[in-house]
PDB file of C-alpha atoms and ligand atoms in Angstrom:
ATOM      1  CA  UNK L   1     -22.606  64.008 113.410  1.00  0.00           C
ATOM      2  CA  UNK L   2     -24.848  63.242 116.413  1.00  0.00           C
ATOM      3  CA  UNK L   3     -24.827  60.102 118.513  1.00  0.00           C
ATOM      4  CA  UNK L   4     -28.116  59.294 120.213  1.00  0.00           C
ATOM      5  CA  UNK L   5     -28.844  56.940 123.081  1.00  0.00           C
ATOM      6  CA  UNK L   6     -32.488  55.917 123.528  1.00  0.00           C
ATOM      7  CA  UNK L   7     -33.977  55.001 126.916  1.00  0.00           C
ATOM      8  CA  UNK L   8     -37.137  52.851 126.954  1.00  0.00           C
ATOM      9  CA  UNK L   9     -38.872  50.729 129.588  1.00  0.00           C
ATOM     10  CA  UNK L  10     -41.503  48.908 127.550  1.00  0.00           C
ATOM     11  CA  UNK L  11     -42.588  47.973 124.078  1.00  0.00           C
ATOM     12  CA  UNK L  12     -40.343  50.442 122.306  1.00  0.00           C
ATOM     13  CA  UNK L  13     -42.438  51.207 119.247  1.00  0.00           C
ATOM     14  CA  UNK L  14     -41.200  54.795 119.365  1.00  0.00           C
ATOM     15  CA  UNK L  15     -37.603  53.645 119.735  1.00  0.00           C
ATOM     16  CA  UNK L  16     -38.021  51.485 116.661  1.00  0.00           C
ATOM     17  CA  UNK L  17     -39.480  54.339 114.602  1.00  0.00           C
ATOM     18  CA  UNK L  18     -36.596  56.555 115.621  1.00  0.00           C
ATOM     19  CA  UNK L  19     -34.003  53.942 114.666  1.00  0.00           C
ATOM     20  CA  UNK L  20     -35.663  53.346 111.285  1.00  0.00           C
ATOM     21  CA  UNK L  21     -35.985  57.071 110.571  1.00  0.00           C
ATOM     22  CA  UNK L  22     -32.283  57.690 111.124  1.00  0.00           C
ATOM     23  CA  UNK L  23     -31.049  54.597 109.277  1.00  0.00           C
ATOM     24  CA  UNK L  24     -30.829  56.675 106.131  1.00  0.00           C
ATOM     25  CA  UNK L  25     -29.331  59.741 107.834  1.00  0.00           C
ATOM     26  CA  UNK L  26     -25.539  59.815 107.786  1.00  0.00           C
ATOM     27  CA  UNK L  27     -25.528  62.710 110.308  1.00  0.00           C
ATOM     28  CA  UNK L  28     -27.312  60.856 113.116  1.00  0.00           C
ATOM     29  CA  UNK L  29     -26.294  57.564 114.629  1.00  0.00           C
ATOM     30  CA  UNK L  30     -28.234  55.568 117.266  1.00  0.00           C
ATOM     31  CA  UNK L  31     -25.408  54.236 119.398  1.00  0.00           C
ATOM     32  CA  UNK L  32     -27.325  52.448 122.170  1.00  0.00           C
ATOM     33  CA  UNK L  33     -30.773  51.495 123.451  1.00  0.00           C
ATOM     34  CA  UNK L  34     -30.927  51.351 127.249  1.00  0.00           C
ATOM     35  CA  UNK L  35     -33.589  49.797 129.429  1.00  0.00           C
ATOM     36  CA  UNK L  36     -34.225  49.352 133.129  1.00  0.00           C
ATOM     37  CA  UNK L  37     -36.223  46.164 132.369  1.00  0.00           C
ATOM     38  CA  UNK L  38     -34.461  43.004 131.263  1.00  0.00           C
ATOM     39  CA  UNK L  39     -37.656  41.616 129.696  1.00  0.00           C
ATOM     40  CA  UNK L  40     -38.763  44.782 127.914  1.00  0.00           C
ATOM     41  CA  UNK L  41     -39.813  44.145 124.322  1.00  0.00           C
ATOM     42  CA  UNK L  42     -37.701  47.087 123.217  1.00  0.00           C
ATOM     43  CA  UNK L  43     -34.623  44.861 123.721  1.00  0.00           C
ATOM     44  CA  UNK L  44     -35.948  42.386 121.158  1.00  0.00           C
ATOM     45  CA  UNK L  45     -36.570  45.246 118.776  1.00  0.00           C
ATOM     46  CA  UNK L  46     -32.988  46.415 119.336  1.00  0.00           C
ATOM     47  CA  UNK L  47     -31.668  42.982 118.412  1.00  0.00           C
ATOM     48  CA  UNK L  48     -33.833  42.914 115.274  1.00  0.00           C
ATOM     49  CA  UNK L  49     -32.586  46.361 114.315  1.00  0.00           C
ATOM     50  CA  UNK L  50     -28.930  45.505 115.097  1.00  0.00           C
ATOM     51  CA  UNK L  51     -28.635  48.329 117.602  1.00  0.00           C
ATOM     52  CA  UNK L  52     -26.545  47.573 120.727  1.00  0.00           C
ATOM     53  CA  UNK L  53     -28.540  47.501 123.954  1.00  0.00           C
ATOM     54  CA  UNK L  54     -27.796  47.773 127.625  1.00  0.00           C
ATOM     55  CA  UNK L  55     -29.844  46.815 130.692  1.00  0.00           C
ATOM     56  CA  UNK L  56     -29.154  48.570 133.962  1.00  0.00           C
ATOM     57  CA  UNK L  57     -30.347  48.262 137.549  1.00  0.00           C
ATOM     58  CA  UNK L  58     -31.680  50.866 139.937  1.00  0.00           C
ATOM     59  CA  UNK L  59     -28.311  50.840 141.669  1.00  0.00           C
ATOM     60  CA  UNK L  60     -26.440  51.375 138.376  1.00  0.00           C
ATOM     61  CA  UNK L  61     -28.661  54.361 137.705  1.00  0.00           C
ATOM     62  CA  UNK L  62     -29.075  56.079 141.070  1.00  0.00           C
ATOM     63  CA  UNK L  63     -26.294  54.660 143.214  1.00  0.00           C
ATOM     64  CA  UNK L  64     -23.275  54.676 140.915  1.00  0.00           C
ATOM     65  CA  UNK L  65     -21.865  56.383 137.829  1.00  0.00           C
ATOM     66  CA  UNK L  66     -22.287  53.164 135.792  1.00  0.00           C
ATOM     67  CA  UNK L  67     -24.927  54.423 133.346  1.00  0.00           C
ATOM     68  CA  UNK L  68     -23.176  57.746 132.768  1.00  0.00           C
ATOM     69  CA  UNK L  69     -19.933  55.867 132.157  1.00  0.00           C
ATOM     70  CA  UNK L  70     -21.689  53.618 129.665  1.00  0.00           C
ATOM     71  CA  UNK L  71     -23.113  56.653 127.827  1.00  0.00           C
ATOM     72  CA  UNK L  72     -19.643  58.181 127.654  1.00  0.00           C
ATOM     73  CA  UNK L  73     -18.099  54.909 126.508  1.00  0.00           C
ATOM     74  CA  UNK L  74     -20.462  54.784 123.497  1.00  0.00           C
ATOM     75  CA  UNK L  75     -20.021  58.503 122.818  1.00  0.00           C
ATOM     76  CA  UNK L  76     -23.681  59.505 123.221  1.00  0.00           C
ATOM     77  CA  UNK L  77     -24.172  63.274 122.887  1.00  0.00           C
ATOM     78  CA  UNK L  78     -27.984  63.389 123.132  1.00  0.00           C
ATOM     79  CA  UNK L  79     -30.460  61.266 125.111  1.00  0.00           C
ATOM     80  CA  UNK L  80     -33.896  60.351 123.821  1.00  0.00           C
ATOM     81  CA  UNK L  81     -36.500  59.090 126.286  1.00  0.00           C
ATOM     82  CA  UNK L  82     -39.190  56.999 124.608  1.00  0.00           C
ATOM     83  CA  UNK L  83     -41.511  55.430 127.142  1.00  0.00           C
ATOM     84  CA  UNK L  84     -38.889  55.515 129.879  1.00  0.00           C
ATOM     85  CA  UNK L  85     -40.417  55.547 133.348  1.00  0.00           C
ATOM     86  CA  UNK L  86     -37.627  56.446 135.774  1.00  0.00           C
ATOM     87  CA  UNK L  87     -36.621  59.982 136.728  1.00  0.00           C
ATOM     88  CA  UNK L  88     -33.199  60.894 135.316  1.00  0.00           C
ATOM     89  CA  UNK L  89     -30.595  61.260 138.106  1.00  0.00           C
ATOM     90  CA  UNK L  90     -28.620  64.466 138.672  1.00  0.00           C
ATOM     91  CA  UNK L  91     -25.302  63.212 137.345  1.00  0.00           C
ATOM     92  CA  UNK L  92     -26.853  62.464 133.940  1.00  0.00           C
ATOM     93  CA  UNK L  93     -28.977  65.640 133.952  1.00  0.00           C
ATOM     94  CA  UNK L  94     -25.857  67.709 134.513  1.00  0.00           C
ATOM     95  CA  UNK L  95     -23.786  65.877 131.917  1.00  0.00           C
ATOM     96  CA  UNK L  96     -26.535  66.162 129.280  1.00  0.00           C
ATOM     97  CA  UNK L  97     -28.063  69.475 130.272  1.00  0.00           C
ATOM     98  CA  UNK L  98     -30.378  70.723 127.482  1.00  0.00           C
ATOM     99  CA  UNK L  99     -29.811  67.535 125.511  1.00  0.00           C
ATOM    100  CA  UNK L 100     -32.420  65.132 126.899  1.00  0.00           C
ATOM    101  CA  UNK L 101     -35.725  64.856 125.045  1.00  0.00           C
ATOM    102  CA  UNK L 102     -38.889  63.147 126.200  1.00  0.00           C
ATOM    103  CA  UNK L 103     -42.265  62.425 124.642  1.00  0.00           C
ATOM    104  CA  UNK L 104     -45.432  62.555 126.722  1.00  0.00           C
ATOM    105  CA  UNK L 105     -48.737  61.126 125.452  1.00  0.00           C
ATOM    106  CA  UNK L 106     -50.899  64.143 126.348  1.00  0.00           C
ATOM    107  CA  UNK L 107     -50.954  67.912 126.012  1.00  0.00           C
ATOM    108  CA  UNK L 108     -48.743  69.115 128.875  1.00  0.00           C
ATOM    109  CA  UNK L 109     -48.969  70.855 131.287  1.00  0.00           C
ATOM    110  CA  UNK L 110     -52.221  68.910 131.739  1.00  0.00           C
ATOM    111  CA  UNK L 111     -52.063  65.216 132.595  1.00  0.00           C
ATOM    112  CA  UNK L 112     -48.380  65.177 133.471  1.00  0.00           C
ATOM    113  CA  UNK L 113     -46.404  64.497 136.615  1.00  0.00           C
ATOM    114  CA  UNK L 114     -45.829  61.499 138.824  1.00  0.00           C
ATOM    115  CA  UNK L 115     -48.016  58.487 138.065  1.00  0.00           C
ATOM    116  CA  UNK L 116     -49.113  59.921 134.713  1.00  0.00           C
ATOM    117  CA  UNK L 117     -47.817  57.322 132.305  1.00  0.00           C
ATOM    118  CA  UNK L 118     -49.224  54.751 129.903  1.00  0.00           C
ATOM    119  CA  UNK L 119     -52.951  54.088 130.185  1.00  0.00           C
ATOM    120  CA  UNK L 120     -53.210  56.255 133.347  1.00  0.00           C
ATOM    121  CA  UNK L 121     -52.827  59.317 131.136  1.00  0.00           C
ATOM    122  CA  UNK L 122     -55.501  58.283 128.623  1.00  0.00           C
ATOM    123  CA  UNK L 123     -57.808  57.157 131.436  1.00  0.00           C
ATOM    124  CA  UNK L 124     -57.542  60.564 133.072  1.00  0.00           C
ATOM    125  CA  UNK L 125     -58.106  62.445 129.791  1.00  0.00           C
ATOM    126  CA  UNK L 126     -61.279  60.441 129.070  1.00  0.00           C
ATOM    127  CA  UNK L 127     -62.595  60.693 132.634  1.00  0.00           C
ATOM    128  CA  UNK L 128     -62.075  64.450 132.533  1.00  0.00           C
ATOM    129  CA  UNK L 129     -64.305  64.633 129.455  1.00  0.00           C
ATOM    130  CA  UNK L 130     -61.648  66.250 127.250  1.00  0.00           C
ATOM    131  CA  UNK L 131     -62.507  66.621 123.578  1.00  0.00           C
ATOM    132  CA  UNK L 132     -58.887  66.586 122.497  1.00  0.00           C
ATOM    133  CA  UNK L 133     -55.583  65.096 123.540  1.00  0.00           C
ATOM    134  CA  UNK L 134     -52.224  64.826 121.833  1.00  0.00           C
ATOM    135  CA  UNK L 135     -48.490  64.572 122.329  1.00  0.00           C
ATOM    136  CA  UNK L 136     -45.836  66.777 123.833  1.00  0.00           C
ATOM    137  CA  UNK L 137     -42.134  66.642 123.014  1.00  0.00           C
ATOM    138  CA  UNK L 138     -40.110  68.450 125.626  1.00  0.00           C
ATOM    139  CA  UNK L 139     -36.729  68.856 127.246  1.00  0.00           C
ATOM    140  CA  UNK L 140     -36.164  67.065 130.528  1.00  0.00           C
ATOM    141  CA  UNK L 141     -35.161  68.763 133.737  1.00  0.00           C
ATOM    142  CA  UNK L 142     -35.292  67.866 137.420  1.00  0.00           C
ATOM    143  CA  UNK L 143     -39.043  67.283 137.580  1.00  0.00           C
ATOM    144  CA  UNK L 144     -41.310  64.952 135.658  1.00  0.00           C
ATOM    145  CA  UNK L 145     -42.886  66.543 132.602  1.00  0.00           C
ATOM    146  CA  UNK L 146     -41.850  70.112 133.393  1.00  0.00           C
ATOM    147  CA  UNK L 147     -39.075  70.948 130.919  1.00  0.00           C
ATOM    148  CA  UNK L 148     -39.346  73.363 128.002  1.00  0.00           C
ATOM    149  CA  UNK L 149     -41.971  72.293 125.456  1.00  0.00           C
ATOM    150  CA  UNK L 150     -40.564  71.965 121.932  1.00  0.00           C
ATOM    151  CA  UNK L 151     -43.568  70.622 120.053  1.00  0.00           C
ATOM    152  CA  UNK L 152     -47.190  69.578 120.485  1.00  0.00           C
ATOM    153  CA  UNK L 153     -49.677  67.915 118.146  1.00  0.00           C
ATOM    154  CA  UNK L 154     -53.361  67.309 118.827  1.00  0.00           C
ATOM    155  CA  UNK L 155     -55.900  64.630 118.061  1.00  0.00           C
ATOM    156  CA  UNK L 156     -59.602  64.318 118.907  1.00  0.00           C
ATOM    157  CA  UNK L 157     -60.944  62.289 121.818  1.00  0.00           C
ATOM    158  CA  UNK L 158     -64.055  60.534 120.494  1.00  0.00           C
ATOM    159  CA  UNK L 159     -67.144  59.804 122.626  1.00  0.00           C
ATOM    160  CA  UNK L 160     -66.646  56.036 122.191  1.00  0.00           C
ATOM    161  CA  UNK L 161     -62.915  56.110 123.027  1.00  0.00           C
ATOM    162  CA  UNK L 162     -61.399  53.711 125.540  1.00  0.00           C
ATOM    163  CA  UNK L 163     -57.896  54.276 126.950  1.00  0.00           C
ATOM    164  CA  UNK L 164     -56.671  51.703 124.409  1.00  0.00           C
ATOM    165  CA  UNK L 165     -58.256  53.277 121.360  1.00  0.00           C
ATOM    166  CA  UNK L 166     -57.001  56.706 122.401  1.00  0.00           C
ATOM    167  CA  UNK L 167     -53.523  55.269 123.025  1.00  0.00           C
ATOM    168  CA  UNK L 168     -53.539  53.883 119.468  1.00  0.00           C
ATOM    169  CA  UNK L 169     -54.325  57.303 118.004  1.00  0.00           C
ATOM    170  CA  UNK L 170     -51.657  58.918 120.164  1.00  0.00           C
ATOM    171  CA  UNK L 171     -49.063  56.335 119.131  1.00  0.00           C
ATOM    172  CA  UNK L 172     -49.664  57.191 115.474  1.00  0.00           C
ATOM    173  CA  UNK L 173     -49.007  60.852 116.239  1.00  0.00           C
ATOM    174  CA  UNK L 174     -45.871  59.955 118.174  1.00  0.00           C
ATOM    175  CA  UNK L 175     -44.475  57.792 115.384  1.00  0.00           C
ATOM    176  CA  UNK L 176     -45.200  60.491 112.849  1.00  0.00           C
ATOM    177  CA  UNK L 177     -43.626  63.372 114.747  1.00  0.00           C
ATOM    178  CA  UNK L 178     -41.010  62.234 117.262  1.00  0.00           C
ATOM    179  CA  UNK L 179     -38.228  61.267 114.825  1.00  0.00           C
ATOM    180  CA  UNK L 180     -38.748  64.427 112.769  1.00  0.00           C
ATOM    181  CA  UNK L 181     -38.766  66.635 115.856  1.00  0.00           C
ATOM    182  CA  UNK L 182     -35.572  64.997 117.104  1.00  0.00           C
ATOM    183  CA  UNK L 183     -33.975  65.857 113.767  1.00  0.00           C
ATOM    184  CA  UNK L 184     -35.168  69.473 114.028  1.00  0.00           C
ATOM    185  CA  UNK L 185     -33.873  69.708 117.575  1.00  0.00           C
ATOM    186  CA  UNK L 186     -30.437  68.425 116.548  1.00  0.00           C
ATOM    187  CA  UNK L 187     -30.320  70.937 113.709  1.00  0.00           C
ATOM    188  CA  UNK L 188     -31.145  73.746 116.129  1.00  0.00           C
ATOM    189  CA  UNK L 189     -28.163  73.042 118.400  1.00  0.00           C
TER     190      UNK L 189
HETATM  191  C1  LIG A 201     -45.669  56.386 124.535  1.00  0.00           C
HETATM  192  O1  LIG A 201     -47.030  56.665 124.475  1.00  0.00           O
HETATM  193  C2  LIG A 201     -44.922  57.543 125.152  1.00  0.00           C
HETATM  194  O2  LIG A 201     -45.497  58.787 124.912  1.00  0.00           O
HETATM  195  C3  LIG A 201     -45.005  57.245 126.611  1.00  0.00           C
HETATM  196  O3  LIG A 201     -44.904  55.848 126.693  1.00  0.00           O
HETATM  197  C4  LIG A 201     -45.369  55.253 125.496  1.00  0.00           C
HETATM  198  C5  LIG A 201     -44.297  54.347 124.997  1.00  0.00           C
HETATM  199  O4  LIG A 201     -44.714  53.576 123.919  1.00  0.00           O
HETATM  200  N1  LIG A 201     -44.047  58.024 127.345  1.00  0.00           N
HETATM  201  P1  LIG A 201     -43.666  52.668 123.150  1.00  0.00           P
HETATM  202  O5  LIG A 201     -42.946  51.824 124.177  1.00  0.00           O
HETATM  203  O6  LIG A 201     -42.748  53.563 122.395  1.00  0.00           O
HETATM  204  O7  LIG A 201     -44.508  51.811 122.241  1.00  0.00           O
END
């Protein structure tokens, strides 16, 4: 049995896919959805999906053990980042070493690092004239987008693409692969 906590800062379409995927899996339980933004749409999704949620402040996260305590209270053993924009602090990295997964909407190591999130990533890929982009599922360590890569999938970048149209294609790939790759990762532990 695995207990997952999902961190998301925005819309949460990936979080929702993950919750739905594991609804029929008796081995994996989504125990909590956490967000640093009180008005993030992911919190509405959590309510609709009947998954408990928790909003935390910068101080809770970086200046106190509050978030780690919350994760322990709900019994989370693995953390899933799905559109979560803050760097994970040391206390949580240590407690969940090797058990924090992230998804990045490009083919790392290109187009990663600080400031490379959301439309900035797709903007940069298009401006660079790349013919393909994709997704990367990786472990999280001390630096943005640098942990061990577990999985990548590619899609074309079309001549008429805008950051929005490319983001749509990337989201489809994410929804298709992230839940399945989380399952594979859990089975590999
Ligand atoms: C996804 O593209 C993910 O790769 C990136 O942020 C986006 C989140 O989308 N890290 P959503 O909130 O899951 O819809």
